[in-house]
Amino acid sequence: MLRFKRSRLAWPAVVLLIAVGSVFGQSTNETESTTNAEFPLSVGDIAPDWELPGSDGKTYKLSSFKDKQAVIVSWYPMALTGGWTLQCKSLRESGEKLKKFNVAVFGASTDKVAKNKEFAKKLKIKYPLLSDTDQKVVRAYGILKGNRAKRTAIVVGKDGKIAHIIKKVNFKQHGIQLVQLLEKLKIEKRLIEDKAPVVDDSNLENKLIQKN
């Protein structure tokens, strides 16, 4: 009888230990997930520099645009997907309006260069798609979700500081969303429309008009 009583008392303790272990395990996972998805940078912070290959065969470096152009990087989880296709089409449709601003526009993901190149060709995208295959940039910006980039648009001013972060990207109206944002941020406009994101260092100031 004594053994039976001890056995009956042992079960609640075992169940309690399992429950506590599950709670702690779940809490740890949730914390890691939250930390992974949390954006550690704010408007006004110096944007971490990056150097990434583009779908056009060129390599781009953020710091090379400092004091010359603002930069928009529209991050997406994966190429050749429905969400990013809608996002790209929206940017393409607003391309002429975006070109009025002195800003370099990029799409970016953790996909391989070949995949982004295929996607750019398929959708006839006129701006480069950057590939952060080693995930260093998405980690630096705190937008890594799993092994993919979190859908985010980041605007970096000519001063090299983060001007705005779009955490909720509107798939179908992303282009309009960016045009309205650039107007709100009073990003300078260009007199002569260059092919973004190429920067022409010669007499750049003569090509720009500062919006009052």
mmCIF file of C-alpha atoms in Angstrom:
data_model
loop_
_atom_site.group_PDB
_atom_site.id
_atom_site.type_symbol
_atom_site.label_atom_id
_atom_site.label_comp_id
_atom_site.label_asym_id
_atom_site.label_seq_id
_atom_site.Cartn_x
_atom_site.Cartn_y
_atom_site.Cartn_z
ATOM 1 C CA MET A 1 0.000 0.000 0.000
ATOM 2 C CA LEU A 2 2.843 2.335 0.756
ATOM 3 C CA ARG A 3 4.402 1.815 -2.658
ATOM 4 C CA PHE A 4 1.063 2.461 -4.322
ATOM 5 C CA LYS A 5 0.645 5.748 -2.462
ATOM 6 C CA ARG A 6 4.140 6.881 -3.427
ATOM 7 C CA SER A 7 3.427 6.026 -7.063
ATOM 8 C CA ARG A 8 0.226 8.050 -6.991
ATOM 9 C CA LEU A 9 2.033 11.037 -5.487
ATOM 10 C CA ALA A 10 4.834 10.807 -8.050
ATOM 11 C CA TRP A 11 2.594 11.301 -11.078
ATOM 12 C CA PRO A 12 1.565 14.929 -10.327
ATOM 13 C CA ALA A 13 5.220 15.810 -9.785
ATOM 14 C CA VAL A 14 6.193 14.294 -13.131
ATOM 15 C CA VAL A 15 3.332 16.077 -14.893
ATOM 16 C CA LEU A 16 4.308 19.330 -13.194
ATOM 17 C CA LEU A 17 7.928 19.009 -14.340
ATOM 18 C CA ILE A 18 6.849 18.309 -17.914
ATOM 19 C CA ALA A 19 4.484 21.291 -17.868
ATOM 20 C CA VAL A 20 7.119 23.616 -16.449
ATOM 21 C CA GLY A 21 9.669 22.390 -18.981
ATOM 22 C CA SER A 22 7.208 22.987 -21.805
ATOM 23 C CA VAL A 23 6.454 26.511 -20.600
ATOM 24 C CA PHE A 24 10.131 27.418 -20.334
ATOM 25 C CA GLY A 25 10.854 25.877 -23.722
ATOM 26 C CA GLN A 26 7.985 27.775 -25.330
ATOM 27 C CA SER A 27 9.024 31.006 -23.648
ATOM 28 C CA THR A 28 12.583 30.657 -24.931
ATOM 29 C CA ASN A 29 11.419 29.995 -28.487
ATOM 30 C CA GLU A 30 9.046 32.953 -28.418
ATOM 31 C CA THR A 31 11.813 35.217 -27.129
ATOM 32 C CA GLU A 32 14.176 34.106 -29.877
ATOM 33 C CA SER A 33 11.491 34.602 -32.494
ATOM 34 C CA THR A 34 10.609 38.077 -31.199
ATOM 35 C CA THR A 35 14.230 39.117 -31.035
ATOM 36 C CA ASN A 36 14.854 37.783 -34.512
ATOM 37 C CA ALA A 37 11.972 39.770 -36.011
ATOM 38 C CA GLU A 38 12.487 42.957 -33.996
ATOM 39 C CA PHE A 39 13.936 45.923 -35.847
ATOM 40 C CA PRO A 40 16.881 47.204 -33.761
ATOM 41 C CA LEU A 41 17.354 50.446 -35.737
ATOM 42 C CA SER A 42 15.348 53.644 -35.665
ATOM 43 C CA VAL A 43 14.883 56.715 -37.831
ATOM 44 C CA GLY A 44 17.955 58.910 -37.475
ATOM 45 C CA ASP A 45 20.372 56.031 -36.892
ATOM 46 C CA ILE A 46 23.370 55.595 -39.162
ATOM 47 C CA ALA A 47 22.410 52.892 -41.666
ATOM 48 C CA PRO A 48 24.769 49.890 -41.538
ATOM 49 C CA ASP A 49 26.842 49.825 -44.708
ATOM 50 C CA TRP A 50 26.497 46.982 -47.180
ATOM 51 C CA GLU A 51 28.024 45.829 -50.441
ATOM 52 C CA LEU A 52 25.855 43.441 -52.461
ATOM 53 C CA PRO A 53 25.724 41.997 -55.987
ATOM 54 C CA GLY A 54 22.807 43.023 -58.177
ATOM 55 C CA SER A 55 20.768 41.185 -60.770
ATOM 56 C CA ASP A 56 22.289 43.462 -63.430
ATOM 57 C CA GLY A 57 25.782 42.072 -62.859
ATOM 58 C CA LYS A 58 27.009 45.102 -60.903
ATOM 59 C CA THR A 59 27.964 45.366 -57.236
ATOM 60 C CA TYR A 60 26.478 48.178 -55.165
ATOM 61 C CA LYS A 61 27.698 49.703 -51.905
ATOM 62 C CA LEU A 62 25.438 51.828 -49.714
ATOM 63 C CA SER A 63 28.183 54.230 -48.610
ATOM 64 C CA SER A 64 28.932 55.121 -52.257
ATOM 65 C CA PHE A 65 25.591 56.959 -52.387
ATOM 66 C CA LYS A 66 26.317 59.149 -49.343
ATOM 67 C CA ASP A 67 25.986 62.870 -50.087
ATOM 68 C CA LYS A 68 24.790 61.980 -53.610
ATOM 69 C CA GLN A 69 21.467 60.142 -53.523
ATOM 70 C CA ALA A 70 18.899 58.785 -51.118
ATOM 71 C CA VAL A 71 18.492 55.004 -51.262
ATOM 72 C CA ILE A 72 15.412 52.792 -51.060
ATOM 73 C CA VAL A 73 15.814 49.073 -50.420
ATOM 74 C CA SER A 74 12.597 47.099 -50.645
ATOM 75 C CA TRP A 75 13.246 43.750 -48.952
ATOM 76 C CA TYR A 76 11.172 40.671 -49.790
ATOM 77 C CA PRO A 77 11.287 37.087 -48.456
ATOM 78 C CA MET A 78 11.671 35.218 -51.742
ATOM 79 C CA ALA A 79 11.789 35.832 -55.483
ATOM 80 C CA LEU A 80 9.310 34.266 -57.909
ATOM 81 C CA THR A 81 6.464 34.413 -55.401
ATOM 82 C CA GLY A 82 3.028 35.991 -55.656
ATOM 83 C CA GLY A 83 3.585 38.669 -53.014
ATOM 84 C CA TRP A 84 6.828 39.962 -54.458
ATOM 85 C CA THR A 85 5.423 39.810 -57.998
ATOM 86 C CA LEU A 86 2.630 42.203 -56.986
ATOM 87 C CA GLN A 87 5.140 44.373 -55.142
ATOM 88 C CA CYS A 88 7.423 44.541 -58.188
ATOM 89 C CA LYS A 89 4.610 45.343 -60.585
ATOM 90 C CA SER A 90 3.536 48.203 -58.335
ATOM 91 C CA LEU A 91 7.074 49.613 -58.328
ATOM 92 C CA ARG A 92 7.269 49.244 -62.104
ATOM 93 C CA GLU A 93 3.963 51.062 -62.608
ATOM 94 C CA SER A 94 5.185 53.952 -60.423
ATOM 95 C CA GLY A 95 8.635 53.946 -62.019
ATOM 96 C CA GLU A 96 8.275 57.278 -63.835
ATOM 97 C CA LYS A 97 7.106 59.037 -60.667
ATOM 98 C CA LEU A 98 9.913 57.506 -58.612
ATOM 99 C CA LYS A 99 12.481 58.612 -61.193
ATOM 100 C CA LYS A 100 11.567 62.229 -60.507
ATOM 101 C CA PHE A 101 13.331 61.923 -57.167
ATOM 102 C CA ASN A 102 17.072 61.787 -56.634
ATOM 103 C CA VAL A 103 16.884 58.306 -55.188
ATOM 104 C CA ALA A 104 18.359 54.899 -56.025
ATOM 105 C CA VAL A 105 15.800 52.081 -55.852
ATOM 106 C CA PHE A 106 16.670 48.461 -55.103
ATOM 107 C CA GLY A 107 14.827 45.261 -54.367
ATOM 108 C CA ALA A 108 16.657 42.837 -52.075
ATOM 109 C CA SER A 109 16.391 39.329 -50.674
ATOM 110 C CA THR A 110 18.506 36.447 -49.423
ATOM 111 C CA ASP A 111 18.027 34.638 -52.747
ATOM 112 C CA LYS A 112 20.967 33.696 -54.947
ATOM 113 C CA VAL A 113 21.990 36.127 -57.679
ATOM 114 C CA ALA A 114 20.887 33.719 -60.413
ATOM 115 C CA LYS A 115 17.375 33.493 -58.996
ATOM 116 C CA ASN A 116 17.001 37.263 -58.679
ATOM 117 C CA LYS A 117 18.404 37.677 -62.168
ATOM 118 C CA GLU A 118 15.819 35.226 -63.518
ATOM 119 C CA PHE A 119 13.058 37.062 -61.681
ATOM 120 C CA ALA A 120 14.208 40.490 -62.896
ATOM 121 C CA LYS A 121 14.252 39.251 -66.485
ATOM 122 C CA LYS A 122 10.855 37.595 -66.191
ATOM 123 C CA LEU A 123 9.136 40.718 -64.861
ATOM 124 C CA LYS A 124 11.274 43.157 -66.899
ATOM 125 C CA ILE A 125 12.385 44.939 -63.756
ATOM 126 C CA LYS A 126 14.482 48.021 -64.497
ATOM 127 C CA TYR A 127 16.039 48.367 -61.045
ATOM 128 C CA PRO A 128 18.606 45.975 -59.510
ATOM 129 C CA LEU A 129 17.619 43.138 -57.201
ATOM 130 C CA LEU A 130 20.311 42.662 -54.558
ATOM 131 C CA SER A 131 21.303 39.288 -53.116
ATOM 132 C CA ASP A 132 22.260 38.979 -49.446
ATOM 133 C CA THR A 133 23.006 35.260 -49.619
ATOM 134 C CA ASP A 134 25.078 35.112 -46.414
ATOM 135 C CA GLN A 135 22.344 37.051 -44.551
ATOM 136 C CA LYS A 136 24.829 39.521 -43.068
ATOM 137 C CA VAL A 137 22.845 42.585 -44.086
ATOM 138 C CA VAL A 138 19.445 41.341 -42.930
ATOM 139 C CA ARG A 139 21.047 40.416 -39.603
ATOM 140 C CA ALA A 140 22.620 43.861 -39.275
ATOM 141 C CA TYR A 141 19.256 45.502 -39.918
ATOM 142 C CA GLY A 142 17.378 43.035 -37.703
ATOM 143 C CA ILE A 143 14.992 41.916 -40.433
ATOM 144 C CA LEU A 144 15.901 38.236 -40.594
ATOM 145 C CA LYS A 145 12.876 35.980 -40.194
ATOM 146 C CA GLY A 146 13.812 32.320 -40.244
ATOM 147 C CA ASN A 147 16.309 32.194 -43.105
ATOM 148 C CA ARG A 148 14.561 34.877 -45.154
ATOM 149 C CA ALA A 149 14.309 38.654 -45.125
ATOM 150 C CA LYS A 150 11.272 40.160 -43.483
ATOM 151 C CA ARG A 151 9.199 42.183 -45.949
ATOM 152 C CA THR A 152 10.376 45.711 -45.194
ATOM 153 C CA ALA A 153 11.225 48.883 -47.097
ATOM 154 C CA ILE A 154 14.064 51.039 -45.792
ATOM 155 C CA VAL A 155 14.770 54.594 -46.922
ATOM 156 C CA VAL A 156 18.272 55.939 -46.303
ATOM 157 C CA GLY A 157 18.868 59.668 -46.754
ATOM 158 C CA LYS A 158 21.799 61.315 -48.508
ATOM 159 C CA ASP A 159 23.329 61.793 -45.061
ATOM 160 C CA GLY A 160 23.614 58.017 -44.633
ATOM 161 C CA LYS A 161 20.979 57.932 -41.898
ATOM 162 C CA ILE A 162 17.745 55.958 -41.861
ATOM 163 C CA ALA A 163 14.996 58.321 -42.988
ATOM 164 C CA HIS A 164 12.058 55.934 -42.775
ATOM 165 C CA ILE A 165 11.134 52.287 -42.252
ATOM 166 C CA ILE A 166 8.039 50.768 -43.840
ATOM 167 C CA LYS A 167 7.235 47.724 -41.751
ATOM 168 C CA LYS A 168 3.896 47.073 -43.436
ATOM 169 C CA VAL A 169 4.400 46.976 -47.181
ATOM 170 C CA ASN A 170 1.296 47.377 -49.313
ATOM 171 C CA PHE A 171 1.716 44.741 -52.035
ATOM 172 C CA LYS A 172 -0.487 46.267 -54.704
ATOM 173 C CA GLN A 173 0.294 49.915 -53.975
ATOM 174 C CA HIS A 174 3.914 49.775 -52.888
ATOM 175 C CA GLY A 175 5.031 52.128 -55.655
ATOM 176 C CA ILE A 176 2.456 54.765 -54.731
ATOM 177 C CA GLN A 177 3.303 54.180 -51.083
ATOM 178 C CA LEU A 178 6.937 55.075 -51.772
ATOM 179 C CA VAL A 179 6.139 58.096 -53.966
ATOM 180 C CA GLN A 180 3.930 59.563 -51.248
ATOM 181 C CA LEU A 181 6.599 58.849 -48.644
ATOM 182 C CA LEU A 182 9.342 60.555 -50.665
ATOM 183 C CA GLU A 183 7.134 63.612 -51.002
ATOM 184 C CA LYS A 184 6.495 63.600 -47.268
ATOM 185 C CA LEU A 185 10.201 63.250 -46.495
ATOM 186 C CA LYS A 186 10.943 66.099 -48.937
ATOM 187 C CA ILE A 187 13.500 64.051 -50.807
ATOM 188 C CA GLU A 188 15.082 66.290 -53.438
ATOM 189 C CA LYS A 189 14.051 65.946 -57.061
ATOM 190 C CA ARG A 190 16.217 65.793 -60.146
ATOM 191 C CA LEU A 191 16.103 68.098 -63.142
ATOM 192 C CA ILE A 192 17.682 65.556 -65.473
ATOM 193 C CA GLU A 193 16.345 62.031 -65.122
ATOM 194 C CA ASP A 194 19.239 59.610 -64.825
ATOM 195 C CA LYS A 195 18.902 55.867 -64.838
ATOM 196 C CA ALA A 196 18.641 55.009 -61.153
ATOM 197 C CA PRO A 197 20.567 53.818 -59.251
ATOM 198 C CA VAL A 198 23.638 54.956 -61.251
ATOM 199 C CA VAL A 199 25.289 57.972 -59.665
ATOM 200 C CA ASP A 200 26.880 60.589 -61.887
ATOM 201 C CA ASP A 201 29.460 62.427 -59.809
ATOM 202 C CA SER A 202 30.109 65.151 -62.388
ATOM 203 C CA ASN A 203 28.171 68.336 -61.716
ATOM 204 C CA LEU A 204 25.618 66.411 -59.685
ATOM 205 C CA GLU A 205 24.506 69.526 -57.881
ATOM 206 C CA ASN A 206 23.467 71.101 -61.193
ATOM 207 C CA LYS A 207 21.046 68.248 -61.772
ATOM 208 C CA LEU A 208 19.185 68.619 -58.514
ATOM 209 C CA ILE A 209 16.599 71.021 -57.227
ATOM 210 C CA GLN A 210 16.035 71.174 -53.511
ATOM 211 C CA LYS A 211 12.395 71.042 -52.661
ATOM 212 C CA ASN A 212 11.430 73.803 -50.192
#
